[in-house]
Amino acid sequence: MPKHLVDQASATPRIAIVGAGISGIAAAVALRRAGFEDFTLYEKGTDYGGTWRDNTYPGLVCDVPSRYYQFTFAMNPDWTRLYSTGAEIKAYLCRVARERDLLRRTRFGVEVVGAEYTGAGWRVTLSTGEVEHCDFVLCATGFLRDPHVPDIPGLDSFTGTVMHSARWDHDVELTGKHVGVIGTGSTGTQLVSALAGQVPRVVLFQRTPQWILPTVNREYSAAAKAVYRRVPALGRLAYGGNRAAFALFSRGLVRPGPVRRLVQWVVARNLRTVRDPELRRRLTPDYQAMCKRLVVSDRFYAAVQRADVDLVTAGIDRVLPDGVRTTDGVEHRLDILVLATGFDSHAYMRPMAITGLGGRTLDQVWVHGPRAFEGMMLPDFPNLFMLIGPHSPVANHPLTAVAEAQSHRIVHWLRRWRAGEFAAVAPTPAATDRYNAGLRAAAPGTVWTTGCRSWYLGADGLPELWPGSPGAYEKLIRRTPAPTDYLLTHAMSRH
Ligand code: NAP
């Protein structure tokens, strides 16, 4: 065996994981289970949880059932409800991280600001000014991370409190306040549902109406939790049942047919529970259900029908010092303005400055939008992996499952590195182009391209989601990678 391979085979790779949300935790746990201990989890925040740490607004509930929105290696029998609150999910993620002993490998309050491939590994620059060297970089930076603050004239002039939903300030007193909410996505609808009746007036500024899937968020009784605790197989059964249901649902997302028609029928019927025809008209979307992320709620329509909730459908003209003026000239007096306006979901690991082979930067490579090979890797960026990278958000499928599958793939490559098979791996440009051409070809069949504006769509108007079933993506990512899709290189010296 050549000397460099012998050296490498006796070595353990040094790994930087960027981000300690769902996918960072999944990756770190997978590394530990596979015996890769030399990793550091960098987290710019002060705790685990990613988006579940950042989002604490009133009414936050995950719209994927708790028994499915969890790691298969850490099934929780004690979920309190069918759909968990954000706080419960965050507590779960923190508990998993602590139980798996990730704390001693985590650096909180440290942002990775840059990563440069040196030819013999990655030079990682931290916000503290430190520079670390490692063999692999895993970007687990999420995509619902950077709040989108809309460019609305006069926003800075508001003298009350303005806050983005993902930066909720719990010191702000709500009692007696008139609260405006801009945005009718999953967040805005949950906020309005929670605030209605708690404050004297809620004003919802709706640019585009949403289809709402009704549901009931029932509580698990103490007896049910005890049974789940005593019979772990029941938890696995519930996970499997949800998985099957979501697989069926995803058929409606990726191709026309009966599921799409059924969902359309259910949401249209739900809309009829709004009694006032004029209000119902203003809440009626002009696009197909599921084109935007479907909102799941048992409370929203009841909330908007309250006398103390105003649905405003005129466009926003400007923000005034004491409220919002709409294009019909009406001034809505407000004390608090909440921006439930979503996220810059196409940033992925940016603004981290990433430089690959030949000085190529991520910004250059992604000038036409984020692209990757199988959602995880980039040509010319060896030993760099993304978790939940471009096109790997799998619609309403829980990211816990996607992150677990992708971690499995990462461990595959790490094992081969440790066995001395290569020093650096990256997909070929041809494989990456072919993969992305396949995604583009599949896009027109999906519901996301049927005519609506949504954060799912990239600048080219095509969805940045996986256009197939969740099972197909997992199968793709869990299979043994095809050798012809990758360039493996062997370095003669390691840094
Ligand atoms: P979103 O779905 O992107 O919705 C943003 C809302 O803000 C939209 O209604 C949008 O209107 C509106 N908006 C943006 N800019 C505006 C402007 N300049 N003027 C007026 N309105 C403006 O964001 P989100 O609700 O935060 O949800 C993002 C994703 O997070 C969800 O799709 C979901 O994946 C996840 N999420 C999940 C849950 C859950 O599990 N229940 C809860 C919250 C979030 P248009 O529709 O006209 O663009």
Short mmCIF file of C-alpha atoms in Angstrom, two decimals, residues 123-376:
data_model
loop_
_atom_site.label_atom_id
_atom_site.label_comp_id
_atom_site.label_asym_id
_atom_site.label_seq_id
_atom_site.Cartn_x
_atom_site.Cartn_y
_atom_site.Cartn_z
CA ARG A 123 -9.17 25.70 6.24
CA VAL A 124 -12.12 26.86 8.31
CA THR A 125 -12.30 30.43 9.57
CA LEU A 126 -14.35 31.18 12.66
CA SER A 127 -15.99 34.38 13.85
CA THR A 128 -13.56 34.34 16.80
CA GLY A 129 -10.68 34.83 14.35
CA GLU A 130 -9.44 31.27 14.87
CA VAL A 131 -8.53 29.12 11.89
CA GLU A 132 -9.07 25.37 12.06
CA HIS A 133 -7.97 22.67 9.64
CA CYS A 134 -10.09 19.67 8.87
CA ASP A 135 -10.60 16.95 6.30
CA PHE A 136 -14.36 17.26 5.86
CA VAL A 137 -16.89 20.07 6.19
CA LEU A 138 -20.54 19.22 6.75
CA CYS A 139 -22.89 22.15 6.16
CA ALA A 140 -25.97 21.64 8.28
CA THR A 141 -27.08 25.25 8.06
CA GLY A 142 -30.78 24.79 7.25
CA PHE A 143 -32.84 26.85 4.86
CA LEU A 144 -35.54 28.41 7.06
CA ARG A 145 -32.92 30.39 8.92
CA ASP A 146 -32.46 33.95 7.68
CA PRO A 147 -35.59 36.05 8.24
CA HIS A 148 -36.90 37.73 5.11
CA VAL A 149 -37.57 41.36 5.99
CA PRO A 150 -39.74 42.89 3.27
CA ASP A 151 -38.79 46.16 1.68
CA ILE A 152 -41.91 48.09 2.69
CA PRO A 153 -41.65 51.89 2.58
CA GLY A 154 -41.66 53.51 5.99
CA LEU A 155 -40.91 50.33 7.95
CA ASP A 156 -38.12 52.11 9.83
CA SER A 157 -40.45 54.94 10.79
CA PHE A 158 -42.75 52.77 12.90
CA THR A 159 -42.59 53.94 16.50
CA GLY A 160 -44.17 50.82 17.99
CA THR A 161 -42.50 47.42 18.06
CA VAL A 162 -41.58 45.67 14.80
CA MET A 163 -40.44 42.09 15.01
CA HIS A 164 -39.97 39.22 12.63
CA SER A 165 -41.87 36.11 13.67
CA ALA A 166 -38.57 34.20 13.93
CA ARG A 167 -37.19 36.76 16.39
CA TRP A 168 -40.12 37.01 18.78
CA ASP A 169 -39.38 39.34 21.69
CA HIS A 170 -41.07 37.86 24.75
CA ASP A 171 -40.42 41.06 26.72
CA VAL A 172 -42.90 42.90 24.53
CA GLU A 173 -46.16 43.25 26.43
CA LEU A 174 -49.14 42.25 24.31
CA THR A 175 -51.88 43.17 26.75
CA GLY A 176 -54.08 45.93 25.42
CA LYS A 177 -52.12 46.19 22.17
CA HIS A 178 -53.28 46.35 18.56
CA VAL A 179 -51.17 43.85 16.66
CA GLY A 180 -50.65 43.77 12.90
CA VAL A 181 -49.41 40.60 11.21
CA ILE A 182 -47.99 40.71 7.68
CA GLY A 183 -48.04 37.31 5.97
CA THR A 184 -50.42 34.39 5.68
CA GLY A 185 -48.05 31.42 5.51
CA SER A 186 -47.93 28.67 8.13
CA THR A 187 -46.46 31.23 10.51
CA GLY A 188 -48.88 34.12 9.97
CA THR A 189 -51.94 31.88 10.22
CA GLN A 190 -50.68 30.29 13.44
CA LEU A 191 -49.89 33.68 14.93
CA VAL A 192 -53.29 35.13 14.12
CA SER A 193 -54.98 32.02 15.53
CA ALA A 194 -53.03 32.37 18.77
CA LEU A 195 -53.34 36.13 19.17
CA ALA A 196 -57.06 36.33 18.41
CA GLY A 197 -58.90 36.98 21.65
CA GLN A 198 -55.65 37.66 23.54
CA VAL A 199 -55.30 41.26 22.38
CA PRO A 200 -57.99 43.85 21.63
CA ARG A 201 -57.33 43.81 17.87
CA VAL A 202 -55.44 41.70 15.36
CA VAL A 203 -55.03 43.00 11.81
CA LEU A 204 -53.91 40.41 9.27
CA PHE A 205 -52.38 41.86 6.10
CA GLN A 206 -52.92 39.16 3.50
CA ARG A 207 -51.25 39.46 0.12
CA THR A 208 -52.26 35.98 -1.05
CA PRO A 209 -54.90 33.73 0.54
CA GLN A 210 -54.01 30.20 1.61
CA TRP A 211 -55.75 26.88 1.34
CA ILE A 212 -56.19 25.45 4.84
CA LEU A 213 -56.21 21.74 5.63
CA PRO A 214 -58.33 21.10 8.71
CA THR A 215 -57.01 18.96 11.52
CA VAL A 216 -57.49 18.26 15.20
CA ASN A 217 -54.53 18.52 17.53
CA ARG A 218 -55.49 16.02 20.18
CA GLU A 219 -53.57 15.50 23.38
CA TYR A 220 -52.05 12.13 24.30
CA SER A 221 -53.47 10.94 27.61
CA ALA A 222 -51.19 9.83 30.42
CA ALA A 223 -52.32 6.26 29.72
CA ALA A 224 -51.41 6.51 26.03
CA LYS A 225 -47.95 7.84 26.86
CA ALA A 226 -47.44 5.04 29.37
CA VAL A 227 -48.31 2.47 26.70
CA TYR A 228 -45.89 4.08 24.22
CA ARG A 229 -43.22 3.96 26.93
CA ARG A 230 -43.81 0.29 27.74
CA VAL A 231 -44.18 -0.87 24.14
CA PRO A 232 -41.51 0.85 21.99
CA ALA A 233 -42.74 -1.14 18.98
CA LEU A 234 -45.88 0.98 19.08
CA GLY A 235 -43.80 4.12 18.47
CA ARG A 236 -42.16 2.46 15.49
CA LEU A 237 -45.57 1.41 14.21
CA ALA A 238 -46.89 4.96 14.50
CA TYR A 239 -43.79 6.24 12.69
CA GLY A 240 -44.34 3.70 9.90
CA GLY A 241 -48.03 4.57 9.62
CA ASN A 242 -47.26 8.27 9.29
CA ARG A 243 -44.56 7.51 6.78
CA ALA A 244 -47.02 5.61 4.61
CA ALA A 245 -49.60 8.40 4.89
CA PHE A 246 -47.03 11.05 3.92
CA ALA A 247 -45.83 8.94 1.01
CA LEU A 248 -49.40 8.84 -0.27
CA PHE A 249 -49.80 12.59 0.25
CA SER A 250 -46.56 13.23 -1.63
CA ARG A 251 -48.03 11.58 -4.72
CA GLY A 252 -50.41 14.50 -4.94
CA LEU A 253 -47.47 16.89 -4.73
CA VAL A 254 -45.44 15.42 -7.53
CA ARG A 255 -48.07 14.40 -10.06
CA PRO A 256 -51.71 15.16 -10.88
CA GLY A 257 -54.26 12.57 -9.91
CA PRO A 258 -56.72 11.47 -7.25
CA VAL A 259 -54.70 12.60 -4.21
CA ARG A 260 -54.46 16.12 -5.57
CA ARG A 261 -58.19 16.15 -6.31
CA LEU A 262 -59.01 14.78 -2.85
CA VAL A 263 -56.91 17.41 -1.08
CA GLN A 264 -58.52 20.11 -3.22
CA TRP A 265 -61.96 18.85 -2.27
CA VAL A 266 -61.11 18.78 1.46
CA VAL A 267 -59.68 22.30 1.57
CA ALA A 268 -62.55 23.73 -0.51
CA ARG A 269 -65.01 22.12 1.87
CA ASN A 270 -63.10 23.52 4.83
CA LEU A 271 -63.30 27.01 3.32
CA ARG A 272 -67.10 26.70 3.29
CA THR A 273 -67.01 26.79 7.11
CA VAL A 274 -66.43 30.53 6.72
CA ARG A 275 -69.99 31.78 6.96
CA ASP A 276 -69.78 35.31 5.52
CA PRO A 277 -69.67 34.99 1.69
CA GLU A 278 -67.67 38.18 1.28
CA LEU A 279 -65.05 37.09 3.81
CA ARG A 280 -65.02 33.65 2.19
CA ARG A 281 -64.41 35.24 -1.20
CA ARG A 282 -61.47 37.20 0.15
CA LEU A 283 -60.01 34.03 1.67
CA THR A 284 -60.34 32.04 -1.55
CA PRO A 285 -57.03 31.33 -3.31
CA ASP A 286 -56.85 31.43 -7.11
CA TYR A 287 -54.31 28.59 -7.34
CA GLN A 288 -54.35 24.86 -6.67
CA ALA A 289 -54.12 23.51 -3.16
CA MET A 290 -50.53 22.47 -2.25
CA CYS A 291 -48.95 24.81 -4.82
CA LYS A 292 -47.82 26.81 -1.82
CA ARG A 293 -46.98 24.93 1.34
CA LEU A 294 -50.38 23.79 2.59
CA VAL A 295 -51.38 25.38 5.88
CA VAL A 296 -52.63 22.91 8.46
CA SER A 297 -54.94 24.48 11.02
CA ASP A 298 -58.03 23.84 13.07
CA ARG A 299 -58.16 27.42 14.34
CA PHE A 300 -57.44 29.89 11.57
CA TYR A 301 -60.90 30.23 10.02
CA ALA A 302 -62.46 30.57 13.47
CA ALA A 303 -59.94 33.30 14.27
CA VAL A 304 -60.51 35.39 11.13
CA GLN A 305 -64.25 35.27 11.67
CA ARG A 306 -63.95 37.01 15.05
CA ALA A 307 -65.10 40.61 15.37
CA ASP A 308 -61.74 41.62 16.86
CA VAL A 309 -59.75 40.25 13.89
CA ASP A 310 -59.55 42.27 10.66
CA LEU A 311 -58.55 40.62 7.41
CA VAL A 312 -57.02 43.29 5.20
CA THR A 313 -56.63 42.36 1.56
CA ALA A 314 -55.77 45.78 0.13
CA GLY A 315 -52.03 46.02 -0.57
CA ILE A 316 -49.71 47.74 1.87
CA ASP A 317 -48.92 51.26 0.71
CA ARG A 318 -46.51 52.19 3.49
CA VAL A 319 -45.83 51.83 7.16
CA LEU A 320 -46.59 54.96 9.18
CA PRO A 321 -45.18 55.87 12.61
CA ASP A 322 -48.34 54.54 14.24
CA GLY A 323 -49.60 51.90 11.86
CA VAL A 324 -49.97 50.80 8.26
CA ARG A 325 -51.65 52.57 5.36
CA THR A 326 -53.08 50.35 2.67
CA THR A 327 -53.53 51.22 -1.00
CA ASP A 328 -57.23 51.95 -0.44
CA GLY A 329 -56.14 54.87 1.77
CA VAL A 330 -57.21 53.25 5.06
CA GLU A 331 -54.84 53.76 7.99
CA HIS A 332 -54.67 50.83 10.42
CA ARG A 333 -53.46 52.01 13.82
CA LEU A 334 -51.10 49.50 15.43
CA ASP A 335 -48.84 49.16 18.47
CA ILE A 336 -46.98 46.08 17.29
CA LEU A 337 -46.17 44.96 13.76
CA VAL A 338 -45.15 41.34 13.21
CA LEU A 339 -43.41 40.34 9.99
CA ALA A 340 -44.51 36.77 9.34
CA THR A 341 -42.86 37.14 5.97
CA GLY A 342 -40.83 33.95 5.82
CA PHE A 343 -37.17 33.32 5.16
CA ASP A 344 -34.48 33.70 2.54
CA SER A 345 -34.77 29.99 1.86
CA HIS A 346 -32.29 29.96 -1.05
CA ALA A 347 -29.26 31.08 0.96
CA TYR A 348 -28.40 27.62 2.30
CA MET A 349 -24.96 27.94 3.90
CA ARG A 350 -24.35 31.48 2.67
CA PRO A 351 -23.17 34.07 3.80
CA MET A 352 -20.40 31.62 4.73
CA ALA A 353 -17.63 32.27 2.16
CA ILE A 354 -16.80 28.89 0.65
CA THR A 355 -13.95 28.47 -1.80
CA GLY A 356 -13.23 25.21 -3.58
CA LEU A 357 -10.63 23.99 -6.04
CA GLY A 358 -8.99 26.59 -8.26
CA GLY A 359 -10.35 29.43 -6.13
CA ARG A 360 -13.94 28.87 -7.28
CA THR A 361 -16.40 30.37 -4.83
CA LEU A 362 -19.82 29.09 -3.95
CA ASP A 363 -21.34 32.38 -5.12
CA GLN A 364 -19.78 31.87 -8.55
CA VAL A 365 -20.98 28.29 -8.79
CA TRP A 366 -24.47 29.21 -7.65
CA VAL A 367 -24.82 32.32 -9.78
CA HIS A 368 -27.89 30.77 -11.48
CA GLY A 369 -29.26 29.34 -8.24
CA PRO A 370 -28.36 26.65 -5.74
CA ARG A 371 -27.57 23.30 -7.39
CA ALA A 372 -25.91 20.19 -6.02
CA PHE A 373 -25.39 16.54 -6.75
CA GLU A 374 -28.09 14.50 -5.04
CA GLY A 375 -28.71 17.48 -2.79
CA MET A 376 -25.45 16.95 -0.96
#
